[in-house]
Amino acid sequence: MRGAACIPWKNRRVLMNNVLWYDREAEGWDEALPLGNGRMGAMVFSGTVNERLALNDDTLWSGVPQAHDVPGAARDFSRARELALAGKYKEAQAHIEAHCLAKNTQRYLPLGDLLLEMPEAHAAHRDYRRSLDIGNALLPTRYGVHGVTYHREVFVSGCDHVLVMRISADATEAVSFTARLDCQLESVVCARDRRLTLKGQAPGAQGMKFIAVADFETERGTVEAIGDALHIKNADAVCIRMAWRTNFKDAFTPPMQGGVRHEEMCLADLARSLCVTYDGLKARHVADYHKLFKRVDIHFGEAPDLPLPRRLARWEASQEDPALFALLFQYGRYLMIAGSRPLSRAMNLQGIWSHHLWPPWSGNYTLNINTQMNYWLADVGNLAECGLPLEELACVLQQTGAHTARAHYGAGGFVAHHNSDVWGMSTPVEAGEGFGASRWAFWPLAGGWLCASVFNRYLYNPEENKLATFVWPLVRDAARFFLDVLVEDTDGTLIFAPSTSPENDFIYDGGPIAVCKTATMTTAIVRETLTNAIQCCDWLEDATSHADFRAEAAAALARLPEYKTGSRGELLEWSEELPEYEPAHRHTSHLYPLYPGREIEAGTPLADACRRTLDLRGDEGTGWALAWRICLFARLRDPERAFSFLKKQLRPSEGWLGGCYPNLFGAHPPFQIDSNFGAAAGIGEMLLQSTPDGTVRLLPALPAALGTGWVRGLRAMGGVTLDMAFEKGILREAVLTLDNFRTARNITLEYKGSRIPLALAPGEGVVYAP
């Protein structure tokens, strides 16, 4: 039926449910709280005596654009393929590692720190409280010292490109502190008038340059520059506005030869912000943020009024605090808005927040799961714009990867491997010392997975012009590469040989080996890429002009090998049954066609084989591996197993096991942001699943612990927005609304085995109440 929904939106405490709060200051980086606007990132420690804001810019990387293609690699790839097809896996791996691998990626760098030193008397504080209000992207801190209450509030504005911090007290002339800028890179700091200026350069003579400028505006009081510090004395309040920029232009332009005028841009950002009051900047920031964040509300119950660490300490009984899972979902959406906006770079392993000169795994784009997982939440979480940087990364790799496809494989189209960076590196990374680097270095499937992500985004928000001008060229080039490298196996099937299954080994010839004839994940990504290419051809207005390509893709698709099950009933990871070197391996790469792919459907024999695989892998893993299992079990429509892994996202990180840190950042460990997004996407999968054929599946994997609540604003494929309320696991009401600018369409609503056809008109909500 059509009409308005009567879903009980309980607004009275939603804001409280969207707050992370603490009764003590951060003692380490994993307790600090994140702010950002896509490009600019800050971790705020909220110290009473020593305040630290650790700063990042998403473009600040080491290195410059350069080609890493290995001369003669295509010839050596052909030789490795011959060896693999002959079953000589150890020899094939040795040949790849000796002749086909290139260099490592560049690394993501920290910009610097803003340091504020308060009077020592502030050590004797009381009534301390700091919080991150993810409903408004604000970070307030409050504490008392000798009868005076001090307030700080920080935000990073997406519309004004500045970090803003206001420090005040409820007594006159009570605000005094010393301010400095610090940097781990080659840099100089200047203090003059009421400003601190940091100028620096990334490593190397051609390294990227950057600048940061902080302006201190006082209400009463004085500002004095001494050496490289500013001394603020006896102010009623201080407003700090801070801007920073690098001279990064794009992935193809060396910064020192054609970079942007970063100093001018930084000073212009700061000058514009000085024309607006603090309250004005805050209001503009909150309004800009609300355009994205307020699209979705989610409610599983009221949050207890406890500091977050105390709530997390009870993680084993976390089903008694269901509001914590709503917070985890919205925190994922907050991090996506803070870490990825139109015109920013794609989020790396740490999002945009890192304080390491040499971050774990260089803080790069790890393309065999982690970078893609960063964006699983974007579409169901109603943040389509925040996914645009991933599309931009795919475009960069389309260009750099075209050279690598020719040089390393003698193929057309484009290829990308396990790792990349801001310069779009597309080659396999170097072997390093010892035998075995192929398990992660040689994996030429990243282009296909990225293009699947782009195609999937199009399914959620179909735009005809975007299909022809953007989606199709990317998918076509990824498919072209696969068509050119597929080779006939002895049984007449077409395979991509040699292959690896990230980042796993099997036992062969007495030791661990990664290279085989082909792998299940390889076949799945090739099949998905060819299927998507064929679908694009069918949808394009000038489909006849692509008829030859479509016919070639369809012929190859028909000859791809089928998936195989093993003697234990599991889905085989490689093209033959090989003993796993690490049976409890964190990767579940061969389950790709279940999730994030859509090829394997719940209730089928192959789905049963996927379940058996998960049982054999065990119930432990790193943070992102746990998040992937949430999504896999949700796709299998097993709510309680999915929830068991969701709970583990909230346990304190310890040893090698995944969990989270006190600031709710996901722990690999160490910190990797992918599990934040993967876990939030898993909650979305529990509530809603949709398919390209117009099926919208409601509450397919809702666990008992989250059985009562409501959600508003989730997205289904085809431009459909969903609101629904549920009680004790039973759907009470759902409202489905088609975007008001789309063409009317029919969908099939699926709930508890029933399939209900619905006709959706643009902008008009359809209410379903079982």
Short mmCIF file of C-alpha atoms in Angstrom, two decimals, residues 97-373:
data_model
loop_
_atom_site.label_atom_id
_atom_site.label_comp_id
_atom_site.label_asym_id
_atom_site.label_seq_id
_atom_site.Cartn_x
_atom_site.Cartn_y
_atom_site.Cartn_z
CA GLU A 97 59.97 -14.05 -7.84
CA ALA A 98 63.24 -13.87 -9.74
CA HIS A 99 61.98 -12.12 -12.87
CA CYS A 100 58.48 -10.61 -12.60
CA LEU A 101 58.37 -8.56 -9.40
CA ALA A 102 59.19 -4.85 -9.24
CA LYS A 103 59.49 -2.34 -6.37
CA ASN A 104 57.57 -1.55 -3.22
CA THR A 105 55.00 1.20 -2.95
CA GLN A 106 55.67 4.61 -1.50
CA ARG A 107 54.48 5.35 2.03
CA TYR A 108 51.83 7.54 3.58
CA LEU A 109 53.38 10.25 5.80
CA PRO A 110 52.28 12.25 8.86
CA LEU A 111 52.09 16.02 8.41
CA GLY A 112 52.85 17.10 11.98
CA ASP A 113 51.46 17.90 15.41
CA LEU A 114 49.85 20.95 16.95
CA LEU A 115 51.01 20.97 20.58
CA LEU A 116 49.46 23.06 23.34
CA GLU A 117 51.10 23.25 26.76
CA MET A 118 48.72 24.34 29.54
CA PRO A 119 49.73 25.47 33.05
CA GLU A 120 50.85 22.66 35.36
CA ALA A 121 47.92 23.44 37.62
CA HIS A 122 45.66 21.78 35.06
CA ALA A 123 47.07 18.42 36.11
CA ALA A 124 44.85 18.69 39.21
CA HIS A 125 41.66 18.68 37.15
CA ARG A 126 38.25 17.29 38.08
CA ASP A 127 35.01 16.33 36.31
CA TYR A 128 36.89 15.49 33.13
CA ARG A 129 34.90 14.55 30.04
CA ARG A 130 35.87 14.35 26.38
CA SER A 131 33.66 13.06 23.64
CA LEU A 132 33.25 12.61 19.93
CA ASP A 133 29.79 13.64 18.82
CA ILE A 134 29.48 11.72 15.56
CA GLY A 135 26.02 13.16 15.01
CA ASN A 136 27.57 16.60 14.47
CA ALA A 137 31.28 15.81 13.87
CA LEU A 138 32.33 17.83 16.92
CA LEU A 139 34.86 16.97 19.62
CA PRO A 140 34.21 18.78 22.93
CA THR A 141 36.33 18.49 26.08
CA ARG A 142 35.46 19.82 29.53
CA TYR A 143 37.19 19.78 32.91
CA GLY A 144 37.51 21.89 36.05
CA VAL A 145 40.60 23.38 37.72
CA HIS A 146 40.38 25.25 41.06
CA GLY A 147 36.77 26.30 40.55
CA VAL A 148 37.19 27.26 36.85
CA THR A 149 35.60 25.12 34.13
CA TYR A 150 37.52 24.90 30.87
CA HIS A 151 35.95 24.02 27.54
CA ARG A 152 37.49 23.03 24.23
CA GLU A 153 35.73 22.21 21.02
CA VAL A 154 37.37 21.02 17.80
CA PHE A 155 36.12 20.25 14.30
CA VAL A 156 37.52 19.93 10.80
CA SER A 157 35.35 21.73 8.29
CA GLY A 158 34.65 20.14 4.93
CA CYS A 159 33.22 23.30 3.42
CA ASP A 160 35.86 25.76 4.72
CA HIS A 161 38.94 23.46 4.60
CA VAL A 162 40.19 24.37 8.07
CA LEU A 163 40.62 22.79 11.46
CA VAL A 164 38.98 24.96 14.11
CA MET A 165 39.49 24.79 17.87
CA ARG A 166 38.02 27.07 20.51
CA ILE A 167 39.39 27.12 24.07
CA SER A 168 37.41 28.98 26.70
CA ALA A 169 36.71 29.18 30.43
CA ASP A 170 33.83 30.34 32.60
CA ALA A 171 36.12 32.89 34.28
CA THR A 172 37.73 35.95 32.72
CA GLU A 173 41.43 35.97 31.72
CA ALA A 174 41.75 32.29 32.65
CA VAL A 175 43.08 30.90 29.36
CA SER A 176 46.88 30.72 29.07
CA PHE A 177 49.03 28.25 27.15
CA THR A 178 52.04 27.84 24.86
CA ALA A 179 51.56 26.60 21.29
CA ARG A 180 54.04 24.87 19.01
CA LEU A 181 54.10 22.92 15.76
CA ASP A 182 56.18 19.78 15.46
CA CYS A 183 57.03 17.57 12.50
CA GLN A 184 58.94 14.31 11.97
CA LEU A 185 59.86 15.27 8.39
CA GLU A 186 62.42 17.82 7.21
CA SER A 187 60.81 21.12 8.17
CA VAL A 188 61.08 24.57 9.72
CA VAL A 189 58.68 26.32 12.08
CA CYS A 190 58.22 30.06 12.37
CA ALA A 191 56.29 31.95 15.05
CA ARG A 192 55.30 35.50 14.13
CA ASP A 193 52.61 37.83 15.36
CA ARG A 194 49.72 35.51 16.15
CA ARG A 195 50.64 32.71 13.74
CA LEU A 196 52.63 29.49 13.65
CA THR A 197 53.84 28.36 10.24
CA LEU A 198 55.29 24.96 9.39
CA LYS A 199 56.97 24.35 6.04
CA GLY A 200 58.34 20.94 5.16
CA GLN A 201 59.24 18.42 2.51
CA ALA A 202 58.81 14.69 2.11
CA PRO A 203 62.02 12.63 1.87
CA GLY A 204 64.21 13.09 -1.22
CA ALA A 205 65.27 16.03 -3.34
CA GLN A 206 62.05 15.75 -5.37
CA GLY A 207 59.85 15.04 -2.35
CA MET A 208 56.48 16.67 -1.96
CA LYS A 209 56.33 20.02 -0.16
CA PHE A 210 53.74 21.03 2.40
CA ILE A 211 52.74 23.95 4.59
CA ALA A 212 50.58 24.32 7.70
CA VAL A 213 49.54 27.64 9.24
CA ALA A 214 47.75 28.09 12.57
CA ASP A 215 46.17 31.44 13.50
CA PHE A 216 45.38 32.26 17.15
CA GLU A 217 42.60 34.81 17.68
CA THR A 218 42.14 35.81 21.31
CA GLU A 219 39.31 37.41 23.21
CA ARG A 220 41.28 39.79 25.44
CA GLY A 221 44.68 38.59 26.61
CA THR A 222 47.98 38.71 24.71
CA VAL A 223 49.85 36.67 22.11
CA GLU A 224 53.67 36.77 22.07
CA ALA A 225 55.97 35.00 19.62
CA ILE A 226 59.20 33.76 21.20
CA GLY A 227 61.45 31.48 19.18
CA ASP A 228 59.29 28.91 17.43
CA ALA A 229 56.38 29.14 19.90
CA LEU A 230 53.43 31.38 20.67
CA HIS A 231 52.63 32.27 24.27
CA ILE A 232 48.98 33.12 24.95
CA LYS A 233 48.31 34.76 28.31
CA ASN A 234 45.21 35.77 30.26
CA ALA A 235 42.65 35.42 27.47
CA ASP A 236 38.95 34.86 27.98
CA ALA A 237 38.90 32.54 24.96
CA VAL A 238 41.09 31.60 22.00
CA CYS A 239 39.95 30.52 18.55
CA ILE A 240 42.54 28.54 16.59
CA ARG A 241 42.04 28.25 12.85
CA MET A 242 44.47 26.00 11.03
CA ALA A 243 44.91 25.21 7.34
CA TRP A 244 47.40 23.00 5.51
CA ARG A 245 48.15 21.94 1.95
CA THR A 246 50.69 19.97 -0.08
CA ASN A 247 51.85 20.67 -3.61
CA PHE A 248 50.38 17.38 -4.87
CA LYS A 249 48.50 17.94 -8.14
CA ASP A 250 47.67 14.45 -9.39
CA ALA A 251 49.09 10.96 -9.66
CA PHE A 252 50.94 11.73 -12.89
CA THR A 253 52.59 15.08 -12.11
CA PRO A 254 55.88 15.28 -10.15
CA PRO A 255 55.14 17.83 -7.38
CA MET A 256 58.42 19.68 -7.85
CA GLN A 257 57.86 20.00 -11.59
CA GLY A 258 54.21 20.90 -11.81
CA GLY A 259 52.69 20.87 -8.35
CA VAL A 260 49.98 23.23 -7.19
CA ARG A 261 50.72 26.54 -5.44
CA HIS A 262 50.14 25.03 -2.06
CA GLU A 263 51.27 27.99 0.04
CA GLU A 264 48.87 30.34 -1.73
CA MET A 265 46.04 27.83 -1.38
CA CYS A 266 46.71 27.31 2.33
CA LEU A 267 46.78 31.03 3.09
CA ALA A 268 43.63 31.55 1.04
CA ASP A 269 41.82 28.83 3.04
CA LEU A 270 42.89 30.51 6.26
CA ALA A 271 41.97 34.01 5.07
CA ARG A 272 38.45 32.92 4.13
CA SER A 273 37.94 31.32 7.51
CA LEU A 274 39.01 34.51 9.28
CA CYS A 275 36.11 36.32 7.65
CA VAL A 276 33.68 34.08 9.55
CA THR A 277 33.11 33.93 13.30
CA TYR A 278 33.67 30.74 15.25
CA ASP A 279 29.93 30.22 15.59
CA GLY A 280 29.52 30.81 11.87
CA LEU A 281 32.23 28.30 10.96
CA LYS A 282 30.70 25.76 13.32
CA ALA A 283 27.20 26.23 11.93
CA ARG A 284 28.44 25.89 8.34
CA HIS A 285 30.43 22.77 9.24
CA VAL A 286 27.52 21.06 11.01
CA ALA A 287 25.10 21.87 8.19
CA ASP A 288 27.54 20.49 5.60
CA TYR A 289 28.08 17.33 7.64
CA HIS A 290 24.37 16.78 8.25
CA LYS A 291 23.72 16.62 4.50
CA LEU A 292 25.48 13.27 4.57
CA PHE A 293 25.21 11.87 8.08
CA LYS A 294 21.49 12.54 8.67
CA ARG A 295 20.43 10.42 5.74
CA VAL A 296 20.48 7.35 8.00
CA ASP A 297 19.25 6.76 11.55
CA ILE A 298 19.53 3.41 13.29
CA HIS A 299 18.25 2.38 16.71
CA PHE A 300 18.60 -0.89 18.62
CA GLY A 301 17.88 0.56 22.07
CA GLU A 302 19.02 3.32 24.40
CA ALA A 303 22.70 3.75 25.22
CA PRO A 304 23.75 3.47 28.89
CA ASP A 305 25.36 6.60 30.25
CA LEU A 306 28.81 5.02 30.60
CA PRO A 307 32.24 5.87 29.21
CA LEU A 308 32.91 3.88 26.06
CA PRO A 309 35.85 1.88 27.54
CA ARG A 310 33.52 0.56 30.26
CA ARG A 311 30.98 -0.46 27.63
CA LEU A 312 33.69 -2.17 25.57
CA ALA A 313 35.02 -3.98 28.64
CA ARG A 314 31.71 -5.83 28.74
CA TRP A 315 32.02 -7.01 25.13
CA GLU A 316 31.29 -10.65 25.96
CA ALA A 317 27.88 -9.54 27.19
CA SER A 318 27.54 -6.85 24.55
CA GLN A 319 24.17 -8.21 23.40
CA GLU A 320 22.87 -6.57 26.57
CA ASP A 321 23.98 -3.21 25.12
CA PRO A 322 22.52 -3.36 21.59
CA ALA A 323 22.92 0.41 21.19
CA LEU A 324 26.65 -0.27 20.93
CA PHE A 325 26.08 -1.92 17.55
CA ALA A 326 24.08 1.03 16.29
CA LEU A 327 27.00 3.20 17.39
CA LEU A 328 29.44 0.92 15.55
CA PHE A 329 27.37 1.27 12.36
CA GLN A 330 27.10 5.04 12.59
CA TYR A 331 30.75 5.34 13.58
CA GLY A 332 31.60 3.59 10.33
CA ARG A 333 29.50 6.14 8.45
CA TYR A 334 31.17 8.95 10.40
CA LEU A 335 34.65 7.68 9.51
CA MET A 336 33.67 7.44 5.85
CA ILE A 337 32.44 11.06 5.78
CA ALA A 338 35.55 12.19 7.69
CA GLY A 339 37.95 10.13 5.60
CA SER A 340 36.60 10.14 2.05
CA ARG A 341 34.90 12.97 0.21
CA PRO A 342 34.62 13.96 -3.45
CA LEU A 343 38.03 15.21 -4.69
CA SER A 344 39.92 13.53 -1.83
CA ARG A 345 42.15 10.46 -2.26
CA ALA A 346 40.86 6.96 -1.57
CA MET A 347 41.29 5.83 2.03
CA ASN A 348 44.36 3.72 2.70
CA LEU A 349 44.94 1.05 5.35
CA GLN A 350 44.68 3.66 8.11
CA GLY A 351 42.00 5.76 6.41
CA ILE A 352 43.64 9.19 6.58
CA TRP A 353 44.93 8.91 10.16
CA SER A 354 48.53 7.85 10.79
CA HIS A 355 51.37 9.09 12.98
CA HIS A 356 54.09 6.75 11.70
CA LEU A 357 57.00 7.76 9.48
CA TRP A 358 56.92 4.13 8.34
CA PRO A 359 53.30 3.07 8.86
CA PRO A 360 52.42 -0.62 8.91
CA TRP A 361 52.53 -1.93 5.34
CA SER A 362 53.49 1.64 4.29
CA GLY A 363 49.88 2.73 4.87
CA ASN A 364 49.31 1.85 1.22
CA TYR A 365 46.33 0.70 -0.82
CA THR A 366 46.16 -3.04 -0.25
CA LEU A 367 43.99 -4.18 -3.13
CA ASN A 368 43.45 -7.86 -2.38
CA ILE A 369 40.71 -6.98 0.15
CA ASN A 370 41.43 -4.02 2.39
CA THR A 371 40.94 -1.00 0.12
CA GLN A 372 37.76 -2.48 -1.33
CA MET A 373 36.43 -3.28 2.15
#
